[in-house]
Coordinates of C-alpha atoms in Angstrom, one line a residue:
X1 CA 65.3 90.2 28.1
X2 CA 61.7 89.1 28.5
X3 CA 59.1 91.8 29.2
X4 CA 57.3 91.8 32.5
X5 CA 53.9 90.1 32.4
X6 CA 50.8 92.3 32.3
X7 CA 48.8 89.6 34.2
X8 CA 49.8 87.8 37.4
X9 CA 50.1 84.0 37.1
X10 CA 47.2 82.0 38.5
X11 CA 47.6 79.7 41.4
X12 CA 46.5 76.3 40.2
X13 CA 45.3 73.7 42.7
X14 CA 47.9 71.3 44.1
X15 CA 45.3 69.1 45.8
X16 CA 41.8 67.8 44.9
X17 CA 42.9 65.6 41.9
X18 CA 42.8 61.9 41.5
X19 CA 46.2 60.5 42.2
X20 CA 46.9 57.5 40.0
X21 CA 48.9 54.4 40.9
X22 CA 52.6 55.2 40.5
X23 CA 53.4 51.7 39.3
X24 CA 51.1 52.0 36.3
X25 CA 52.5 53.4 33.0
X26 CA 50.7 56.5 31.8
X27 CA 50.7 58.6 28.6
X28 CA 54.3 59.1 27.4
X29 CA 55.5 56.4 29.8
X30 CA 53.8 53.9 27.5
X31 CA 56.0 54.8 24.5
X32 CA 58.4 52.0 23.6
X33 CA 61.6 54.0 24.0
X34 CA 60.5 56.3 26.9
X35 CA 63.3 57.5 29.1
X36 CA 62.2 59.9 31.9
X37 CA 65.5 61.8 31.8
X38 CA 64.8 62.9 28.2
X39 CA 61.4 64.6 29.1
X40 CA 61.3 67.9 30.8
X41 CA 59.1 67.7 34.0
X42 CA 56.5 70.3 33.1
X43 CA 53.9 71.0 35.7
X44 CA 50.6 72.8 35.4
X45 CA 50.8 76.4 36.6
X46 CA 54.5 76.6 35.6
X47 CA 55.5 79.9 33.8
X48 CA 58.1 79.8 31.1
X49 CA 60.0 82.9 29.9
X50 CA 58.1 85.0 32.5
X51 CA 55.3 84.8 30.0
X52 CA 53.7 81.4 29.1
X53 CA 51.8 79.8 32.0
X54 CA 50.9 76.1 31.5
X55 CA 47.2 75.5 32.1
X56 CA 46.7 72.0 30.7
X57 CA 48.3 69.1 29.0
X58 CA 47.3 68.5 25.3
X59 CA 49.3 65.5 24.3
X60 CA 52.6 63.7 24.0
X61 CA 54.9 61.9 21.5
X62 CA 58.3 60.5 21.0
X63 CA 59.8 64.0 20.3
X64 CA 57.8 66.3 22.7
X65 CA 55.0 66.9 25.1
X66 CA 52.4 69.5 24.2
X67 CA 50.7 71.9 26.5
X68 CA 48.0 74.6 26.4
X69 CA 49.5 77.8 27.9
X70 CA 48.2 81.4 28.4
X71 CA 50.4 84.3 27.4
X72 CA 50.5 86.5 30.4
X73 CA 51.6 89.5 28.3
X74 CA 48.7 89.5 25.9
X75 CA 46.1 87.1 27.6
X76 CA 46.0 84.8 24.6
X77 CA 46.3 81.0 24.4
X78 CA 49.0 79.1 22.6
X79 CA 50.2 75.6 22.3
X80 CA 53.7 75.0 23.8
X81 CA 55.7 72.0 22.7
X82 CA 58.6 71.0 25.0
X83 CA 61.0 68.9 23.0
X84 CA 62.7 65.9 24.5
X85 CA 66.4 66.4 25.4
X86 CA 68.6 66.3 22.3
X87 CA 65.8 67.0 19.9
X88 CA 66.7 70.0 17.7
X89 CA 63.9 71.2 15.5
X90 CA 66.1 73.7 13.7
X91 CA 64.7 72.7 10.3
X92 CA 61.1 73.4 11.3
X93 CA 62.1 76.7 12.8
X94 CA 64.0 77.8 9.7
X95 CA 61.1 76.9 7.4
X96 CA 58.7 78.7 9.8
X97 CA 60.8 81.8 9.7
X98 CA 60.9 81.6 5.9
X99 CA 57.1 81.3 5.6
X100 CA 56.4 84.0 8.3
X101 CA 58.5 86.5 6.3
X102 CA 56.9 85.6 2.9
X103 CA 54.4 87.7 1.0
X104 CA 50.7 87.7 2.0
X105 CA 48.7 84.8 0.4
X106 CA 45.2 83.4 1.1
X107 CA 46.9 80.2 2.3
X108 CA 49.3 81.8 4.7
X109 CA 46.8 81.7 7.7
X110 CA 46.1 78.0 6.8
X111 CA 49.6 76.8 7.7
X112 CA 50.8 76.5 11.3
X113 CA 54.3 77.8 11.8
X114 CA 56.5 78.2 14.9
X115 CA 55.7 81.6 16.5
X116 CA 58.4 81.7 19.2
X117 CA 61.2 79.5 20.5
X118 CA 63.3 79.4 23.6
X119 CA 65.4 76.9 25.6
X120 CA 64.7 75.6 29.1
X121 CA 67.2 73.8 31.3
X122 CA 65.9 70.7 33.0
X123 CA 67.5 68.3 35.5
X124 CA 69.3 66.4 32.7
X125 CA 70.1 69.2 30.2
X126 CA 68.6 71.7 27.8
X127 CA 65.2 71.4 26.0
X128 CA 64.0 73.4 23.0
X129 CA 60.5 74.8 23.3
X130 CA 58.2 75.8 20.4
X131 CA 55.2 78.1 20.5
X132 CA 52.3 77.6 18.1
X133 CA 48.8 78.8 17.6
X134 CA 46.3 76.5 19.4
X135 CA 44.2 74.2 17.2
X136 CA 41.4 71.7 17.7
X137 CA 40.8 68.2 16.5
X138 CA 42.6 66.6 13.5
X139 CA 40.7 65.4 10.5
X140 CA 41.5 61.9 11.7
X141 CA 39.8 62.5 15.0
X142 CA 36.9 64.3 13.3
X143 CA 36.4 61.4 10.9
X144 CA 35.9 59.1 13.8
X145 CA 32.9 61.2 14.9
X146 CA 31.1 61.2 11.6
X147 CA 28.4 58.7 10.4
X148 CA 30.1 55.6 9.0
X149 CA 33.4 57.4 9.6
X150 CA 33.0 59.2 6.2
X151 CA 33.3 62.9 5.3
X152 CA 30.2 64.1 3.5
X153 CA 30.5 65.7 0.1
X154 CA 30.2 69.3 1.4
X155 CA 32.8 68.7 4.2
X156 CA 35.3 67.2 1.8
X157 CA 34.8 69.9 -0.8
X158 CA 35.3 72.8 1.7
X159 CA 38.1 71.2 3.7
X160 CA 40.2 70.0 0.7
X161 CA 39.7 73.2 -1.2
X162 CA 41.2 75.1 1.7
X163 CA 44.0 72.6 2.1
X164 CA 44.9 73.1 -1.6
X165 CA 45.1 76.9 -1.0
X166 CA 47.4 76.2 2.0
X167 CA 49.6 74.0 -0.2
X168 CA 49.6 76.6 -3.0
X169 CA 51.1 79.0 -0.5
X170 CA 53.8 76.5 0.5
X171 CA 54.6 75.7 -3.1
X172 CA 54.7 79.3 -4.2
X173 CA 57.4 79.8 -1.5
X174 CA 59.3 76.7 -2.6
X175 CA 58.4 74.5 0.4
X176 CA 57.2 70.9 -0.1
X177 CA 55.4 69.5 3.0
X178 CA 56.0 65.8 2.2
X179 CA 53.7 64.6 5.0
X180 CA 50.2 65.6 4.1
X181 CA 47.7 63.4 5.9
X182 CA 44.6 63.7 7.9
X183 CA 46.7 63.5 11.1
X184 CA 48.4 66.8 10.1
X185 CA 45.3 68.8 9.3
X186 CA 43.7 70.4 12.4
X187 CA 40.5 72.4 12.8
X188 CA 41.1 76.1 13.6
X189 CA 39.7 77.6 16.8
X190 CA 37.7 80.8 16.1
X191 CA 36.6 81.4 19.7
X192 CA 39.1 81.1 22.5
X193 CA 36.2 80.5 24.9
X194 CA 36.7 76.7 24.4
X195 CA 40.3 77.2 25.6
X196 CA 39.4 79.3 28.6
X197 CA 36.9 76.5 29.5
X198 CA 39.8 74.0 29.7
X199 CA 41.7 76.4 32.0
X200 CA 38.7 76.9 34.2
X201 CA 38.0 73.2 34.4
X202 CA 41.6 72.7 35.6
X203 CA 41.0 75.2 38.3
X204 CA 37.7 73.6 39.5
X205 CA 38.4 69.9 38.8
X206 CA 42.2 69.3 38.4
X207 CA 43.0 66.5 35.9
X208 CA 44.1 63.1 37.2
X209 CA 47.8 62.6 37.4
X210 CA 50.6 60.3 38.7
X211 CA 52.8 62.0 41.2
X212 CA 56.4 60.9 41.3
X213 CA 59.4 62.2 43.2
X214 CA 60.8 64.4 40.4
X215 CA 57.7 64.9 38.2
X216 CA 54.0 64.5 37.6
X217 CA 52.6 62.6 34.7
X218 CA 49.3 64.2 33.7
X219 CA 46.4 62.9 31.6
X220 CA 46.0 64.9 28.4
X221 CA 42.8 66.9 28.0
X222 CA 40.4 65.8 25.2
X223 CA 41.0 67.8 22.0
X224 CA 38.3 70.5 21.8
X225 CA 35.8 70.4 19.0
X226 CA 35.9 73.4 16.8
X227 CA 34.5 74.5 13.4
X228 CA 37.2 76.9 12.3
X229 CA 39.1 76.7 9.0
X230 CA 41.4 73.7 8.6
X231 CA 45.1 74.4 9.2
X232 CA 48.0 72.3 7.8
X233 CA 50.5 71.5 10.5
X234 CA 53.9 69.8 11.1
X235 CA 56.6 71.2 8.9
X236 CA 59.2 68.9 10.5
X237 CA 59.7 66.8 7.3
X238 CA 59.2 69.7 4.8
X239 CA 61.8 70.5 2.2
X240 CA 62.8 74.0 1.0
X241 CA 64.3 75.2 -2.2
X242 CA 63.2 75.4 -5.9
X243 CA 65.4 72.5 -6.9
X244 CA 64.3 68.9 -7.3
X245 CA 64.7 66.7 -4.2
X246 CA 65.6 63.1 -3.6
X247 CA 65.1 60.7 -0.7
X248 CA 62.3 58.5 0.8
X249 CA 59.5 60.8 2.1
X250 CA 55.8 60.6 2.7
X251 CA 53.8 58.1 4.8
X252 CA 54.0 54.5 3.5
X253 CA 50.8 54.0 1.6
X254 CA 50.7 57.7 0.6
X255 CA 54.0 57.6 -1.3
X256 CA 53.9 58.8 -4.8
X257 CA 55.3 56.5 -7.6
X258 CA 58.4 58.7 -8.2
X259 CA 59.3 58.4 -4.5
X260 CA 58.9 54.6 -4.5
X261 CA 61.1 54.3 -7.6
X262 CA 63.9 56.5 -6.3
X263 CA 63.4 59.3 -8.8
X264 CA 63.8 63.0 -8.2
X265 CA 60.6 64.6 -6.8
X266 CA 59.1 68.1 -6.2
X267 CA 55.8 69.7 -4.9
X268 CA 53.7 67.3 -6.9
X269 CA 54.2 64.7 -4.2
X270 CA 52.0 66.8 -2.0
X271 CA 49.4 66.9 -4.7
X272 CA 49.5 63.1 -4.9
X273 CA 48.9 62.9 -1.1
X274 CA 45.8 65.1 -1.5
X275 CA 44.2 62.6 -3.8
X276 CA 45.0 59.5 -1.7
X277 CA 44.0 61.2 1.6
X278 CA 40.7 62.5 0.2
X279 CA 39.8 58.9 -0.9
X280 CA 40.5 57.7 2.7
X281 CA 38.3 60.4 4.2
X282 CA 35.4 59.9 1.8
X283 CA 35.4 56.1 1.5
X284 CA 36.7 55.2 5.0
X285 CA 39.2 52.8 3.4
X286 CA 42.6 53.2 1.8
X287 CA 43.0 53.6 -1.9
X288 CA 46.2 51.6 -1.8
X289 CA 46.8 48.7 0.5
X290 CA 50.4 48.3 -0.6
X291 CA 51.2 45.4 1.8
X292 CA 52.2 41.8 1.4
X293 CA 52.0 39.6 4.4
X294 CA 51.1 42.8 6.4
X295 CA 54.4 44.4 5.5
X296 CA 54.7 47.5 3.2
X297 CA 55.7 46.1 -0.2
X298 CA 56.8 48.3 -3.2
X299 CA 55.9 45.7 -5.8
X300 CA 52.3 45.3 -4.4
X301 CA 52.0 49.1 -4.2
X302 CA 53.1 49.5 -7.9
X303 CA 50.8 46.7 -9.1
X304 CA 47.8 48.4 -7.5
X305 CA 48.8 51.7 -9.1
X306 CA 48.9 50.0 -12.6
X307 CA 45.4 48.6 -12.0
X308 CA 44.0 52.0 -11.2
X309 CA 46.0 54.2 -13.6
X310 CA 47.0 51.9 -16.4
X311 CA 50.7 51.2 -17.4
X312 CA 53.2 54.0 -16.9
X313 CA 54.5 55.8 -20.0
X314 CA 58.0 54.8 -21.2
X315 CA 59.1 58.3 -20.6
X316 CA 58.4 57.8 -16.9
X317 CA 60.1 54.4 -16.7
X318 CA 63.3 55.9 -18.2
X319 CA 63.7 58.1 -15.2
X320 CA 65.0 55.4 -12.8
X321 CA 66.9 52.1 -13.3
X322 CA 64.7 50.7 -10.4
X323 CA 61.8 50.5 -12.9
X324 CA 63.6 47.6 -14.6
X325 CA 62.8 45.5 -11.5
X326 CA 59.1 45.7 -12.4
X327 CA 58.7 46.5 -16.1
X328 CA 60.5 45.3 -19.2
X329 CA 62.0 47.7 -21.8
X330 CA 58.7 47.9 -23.6
X331 CA 56.9 48.9 -20.4
X332 CA 55.2 45.6 -19.8
X333 CA 54.7 44.5 -16.2
X334 CA 57.0 41.7 -15.2
X335 CA 56.5 41.7 -11.4
X336 CA 55.7 38.5 -9.6
X337 CA 52.5 40.0 -8.2
X338 CA 49.6 40.0 -10.7
X339 CA 47.9 43.3 -11.5
X340 CA 44.6 43.4 -9.4
X341 CA 41.4 43.5 -11.4
X342 CA 39.9 46.8 -10.3
X343 CA 39.3 50.4 -11.4
X344 CA 38.5 53.7 -9.7
X345 CA 35.0 53.4 -11.1
X346 CA 34.5 50.0 -9.5
X347 CA 36.0 51.0 -6.2
X348 CA 34.2 54.3 -5.7
X349 CA 31.0 53.7 -3.8
X350 CA 30.1 56.9 -2.0
X351 CA 28.9 59.1 -4.9
X352 CA 26.6 58.7 -7.9
X353 CA 25.6 60.6 -11.0
X354 CA 27.3 64.0 -11.5
X355 CA 28.9 63.8 -8.0
X356 CA 30.7 60.6 -8.9
X357 CA 31.8 62.0 -12.3
X358 CA 33.2 65.1 -10.8
X359 CA 34.9 63.2 -7.9
X360 CA 36.6 60.7 -10.2
X361 CA 37.6 63.6 -12.5
X362 CA 39.3 65.3 -9.5
X363 CA 41.1 62.0 -8.7
X364 CA 42.3 61.4 -12.2
X365 CA 43.8 64.9 -12.4
X366 CA 46.1 63.8 -9.5
X367 CA 46.7 60.0 -10.1
X368 CA 49.2 60.4 -13.0
X369 CA 52.5 58.6 -13.3
X370 CA 54.3 61.7 -14.7
X371 CA 54.3 64.3 -11.9
X372 CA 54.3 67.2 -14.4
X373 CA 50.9 66.1 -15.7
X374 CA 49.3 66.3 -12.3
X375 CA 47.3 69.4 -11.5
X376 CA 49.0 72.0 -9.2
X377 CA 47.6 72.7 -5.8
X378 CA 46.4 76.1 -7.1
X379 CA 44.6 74.4 -10.0
X380 CA 43.0 71.9 -7.7
X381 CA 41.5 74.7 -5.6
X382 CA 39.4 75.5 -8.7
X383 CA 38.7 71.9 -9.6
X384 CA 35.1 71.4 -10.7
X385 CA 34.4 69.0 -7.8
X386 CA 35.2 71.7 -5.3
X387 CA 33.6 74.5 -7.3
X388 CA 30.4 72.4 -7.8
X389 CA 28.2 74.4 -5.4
X390 CA 29.2 77.7 -7.1
X391 CA 28.9 76.3 -10.6
X392 CA 25.6 74.7 -9.8
X393 CA 24.2 78.0 -8.3
X394 CA 25.1 79.7 -11.6
X395 CA 23.6 77.0 -13.7
X396 CA 27.0 76.1 -15.2
X397 CA 26.8 72.4 -14.4

């Protein structure tokens, strides 16, 4: 039974907002497979579980809408995701419980887990609700605000080192994220004042919305800028267990070679993602294009890998019969797509001198065909590229 709130819910304005044309599609309505009966009709000011009062809309997607809410019991802010009807995020909840109950680790606070769950019944059925810590802008959004859309050396060193610590925590607890990308790394919020500002803004100047007979469709508030520690989010595609895994995972151009070739894989796929993502953030361009006629193409992807890493060892090629489509038994490339003439040294244009040497050394510790030869997430946290400021201060480099 829910505890009684210690604070009374606030009465949010029901007038004074811009009412948008009801015939125009807005926010989640613009999604290709949007069906209104699948989305719970959340309204600002609504209180869930006699505790969580909705103060603003944060975003939407195919699986949920996201809202900023204030916990009336403890006067703290949270993000509330209200899942579409039929969406059962049991896997993410299970992994979150596993991680919440794990031993303390420096990376534990750098991973966002589900803090609370409950069901709400809407006009067309039951919806699962998930409560998370509130966070700010993603690395993707932040990149778009930077000069030339590129992370500076100090930003990438600090941010990636902390990401490696977060992944070391996951891997120590036998969890593989499988979906590491700049979309899933969000800036922490150290001062809740930026969130209270959003609430007060809603009180003074209510957000524009479309008012329908059975629901309102609100505009989402801009993501607040914050400078807290980066937090790794979205455990929906994570795998748990200390065994090897199989199956197609990872965003297309971020896929590790063992995934493309149908081999067993483990936590080293997350390590691969770190290297490919960091390149994107620093260079403002993808390391692998991996497309033929604008369509993701495994052969193109593998040819580009050969050009940047050299031919794979025979030991690696023996791990999957699929390799015979692209290499002969001696390990020679036989694909129809020629190997591009390029190298990491040629492609890297952001750094020079010692910075370039350390950055390429970091990448080469990741871009290995044999997963066991890649650095672990914990080892990467101490990589010379990330430790450069400390080592330089001590006269060690």
